[in-house]
Amino acid sequence: VPAGFWCGQKVDNQGRQSSNMSQSQLAIPVTLNDVPPSIAEMLDDEERWEFNILELEAATHKRPLTYLGLKIFTSFGVCEFLNCSEATLRSWLQLIEASYHSSNSYHNSTHAADVLHATAYFLRKERVKSSLDQLDEVAALIAATVHDVDHPGRTNSFLCNAGSELAILYNDTAVLESHHAALAFQLTVRDSKSNIFKNTDRNQFRTLRQAIIDMVLATEMTRHFEHVNKFVNSINKPMAAIEDSDSEGQANFRNSPENRLLIKRMMIKCADVANPCRPLELCIEWAGRISEEYFAQTDEEKRQGLPVVMPVFDRNTCSVPKSQISFIDYFITDMFDAWDAFASLPGLMEHLSENYKYWKNLDEMKCKSLRPPPPP
Ligand SMILES: *[C@@H]1O[C@H](CO)[C@@H](O)[C@H](O)[C@H]1NC(C)=O
Ligand SMILES: *[C@@H]1O[C@H](CO)[C@@H](O)[C@H](O)[C@H]1NC(C)=O
Ligand SMILES: *[C@@H]1O[C@H](CO)[C@@H](O)[C@H](O)[C@H]1NC(C)=O
């Protein structure tokens, strides 16, 4: 992306420059074996849903995606599948991570690492594993890694209202998601040093590319209910109609290309917004980060005289607990009920209900902030 692409957003350009500086200061792991012991120890926890991505963010000096990516991609045999070296994978992860904006309070590379983590967790669930093939797994891990790359920290509506170059390029439709998908491939193939696809044959590349683009575009929230309804009607309902004893019949049903497509879309959608299903402390931190990013957008809309697209996210008046309750009621509950019915995720559902109670309790106390006031 040329410097100044996000013209009018000086913060992002400055943020990117300062993040480039801190990158060169941090030793880059030569191979997974050279990862510092304290980080390696943290990564040993990676298969647990309760994995603390914020500790990894701090320990890696804001490069959680590179380290977690190395660990997860290795564990799924991505290099063997793509026939690429670990050096190429490492260089690719660094390139992608550097293309996230560290200056965004939510949409920075820690969010990408978090979505990658959730995706890997889902891929290891028996139902999911037995539905997908390895190409689907590799595509899903790559899609999760790149799904918000170069996010400007502003929503699609903002970009459209502001007449941004991207909104013009993509005709005001799925502006960000189209950009993430397109840029991911531009960055990847630009330089052979970081081209993880350089040894993949044409046909396999085409299939992978299609699957990755489809998953990144599925993260667009305007089509949220369409995706969830399709999943429930085409997967959950027919599955429930096939007898449990007929596991072969169930597997054959799930393995069809159309159904695998719906499963992959649902998986990345759930991974993308799984914050309310994380342990409370993580859930609270993510709620603070997304609120801050939205507050910053509202501030800028007011400054520039643009329409305020999310008036609820005004830092002077917002109730964060109320905004979380609405988000969970509107988007999360039904989608995770459906995903849990398919993949069986009792731990996540437990966290979700705990966190929901936490926000409800704050709201009942008329508290608008992330945490209750300290006792007097
Ligand atoms: C893997 O890539 C190398 C080039 O790095 C090539 O020589 C080799 O034939 C490839 N192997 C397979 C199985 O495609
Ligand atoms: C992401 O944003 C938070 C602020 O909300 C910041 O503390 C953190 O360092 C950022 N992470 C990265 C990887 O840029
Ligand atoms: C945008 O709309 C124009 C006119 O309909 C069309 O030619 C162009 O292909 C569209 N671009 C995208 C990215 O959809």
PDB file of N, CA, C and O and ligand atoms in Angstrom, residues 168-171 173 178, ligand 3:
ATOM      1  N   ILE A 168     -14.666   4.365  -3.123  1.00  0.00           N
ATOM      2  CA  ILE A 168     -14.848   4.642  -4.557  1.00  0.00           C
ATOM      3  C   ILE A 168     -14.416   3.421  -5.362  1.00  0.00           C
ATOM      4  O   ILE A 168     -15.127   2.963  -6.250  1.00  0.00           O
ATOM      5  N   LEU A 169     -13.270   2.862  -5.002  1.00  0.00           N
ATOM      6  CA  LEU A 169     -12.764   1.677  -5.718  1.00  0.00           C
ATOM      7  C   LEU A 169     -13.768   0.535  -5.684  1.00  0.00           C
ATOM      8  O   LEU A 169     -13.986  -0.140  -6.693  1.00  0.00           O
ATOM      9  N   TYR A 170     -14.381   0.293  -4.534  1.00  0.00           N
ATOM     10  CA  TYR A 170     -15.273  -0.858  -4.384  1.00  0.00           C
ATOM     11  C   TYR A 170     -16.755  -0.484  -4.420  1.00  0.00           C
ATOM     12  O   TYR A 170     -17.608  -1.241  -3.929  1.00  0.00           O
ATOM     13  N   ASN A 171     -17.074   0.651  -5.000  1.00  0.00           N
ATOM     14  CA  ASN A 171     -18.482   1.027  -5.227  1.00  0.00           C
ATOM     15  C   ASN A 171     -19.323   0.955  -3.948  1.00  0.00           C
ATOM     16  O   ASN A 171     -20.477   0.536  -3.994  1.00  0.00           O
ATOM     17  N   THR A 173     -19.520  -1.118  -1.684  1.00  0.00           N
ATOM     18  CA  THR A 173     -20.015  -2.433  -1.248  1.00  0.00           C
ATOM     19  C   THR A 173     -18.885  -3.295  -0.681  1.00  0.00           C
ATOM     20  O   THR A 173     -17.848  -3.459  -1.322  1.00  0.00           O
ATOM     21  N   SER A 178     -13.461  -6.442   0.914  1.00  0.00           N
ATOM     22  CA  SER A 178     -12.855  -6.588  -0.412  1.00  0.00           C
ATOM     23  C   SER A 178     -11.385  -6.171  -0.366  1.00  0.00           C
ATOM     24  O   SER A 178     -10.519  -6.821  -0.958  1.00  0.00           O
TER      25      SER A 178
HETATM   26  C1  LIG B   3     -18.172  -0.530  -9.808  1.00  0.00           C
HETATM   27  O1  LIG B   3     -19.254  -0.156 -10.664  1.00  0.00           O
HETATM   28  C2  LIG B   3     -18.877   0.024 -12.016  1.00  0.00           C
HETATM   29  C3  LIG B   3     -20.099   0.541 -12.764  1.00  0.00           C
HETATM   30  O2  LIG B   3     -21.203  -0.283 -12.551  1.00  0.00           O
HETATM   31  C4  LIG B   3     -18.359  -1.301 -12.575  1.00  0.00           C
HETATM   32  O3  LIG B   3     -17.943  -1.136 -13.919  1.00  0.00           O
HETATM   33  C5  LIG B   3     -17.171  -1.753 -11.735  1.00  0.00           C
HETATM   34  O4  LIG B   3     -16.717  -3.027 -12.167  1.00  0.00           O
HETATM   35  C6  LIG B   3     -17.565  -1.833 -10.265  1.00  0.00           C
HETATM   36  N1  LIG B   3     -16.389  -2.155  -9.480  1.00  0.00           N
HETATM   37  C7  LIG B   3     -16.397  -3.080  -8.503  1.00  0.00           C
HETATM   38  C8  LIG B   3     -15.106  -3.268  -7.773  1.00  0.00           C
HETATM   39  O5  LIG B   3     -17.391  -3.722  -8.224  1.00  0.00           O
END
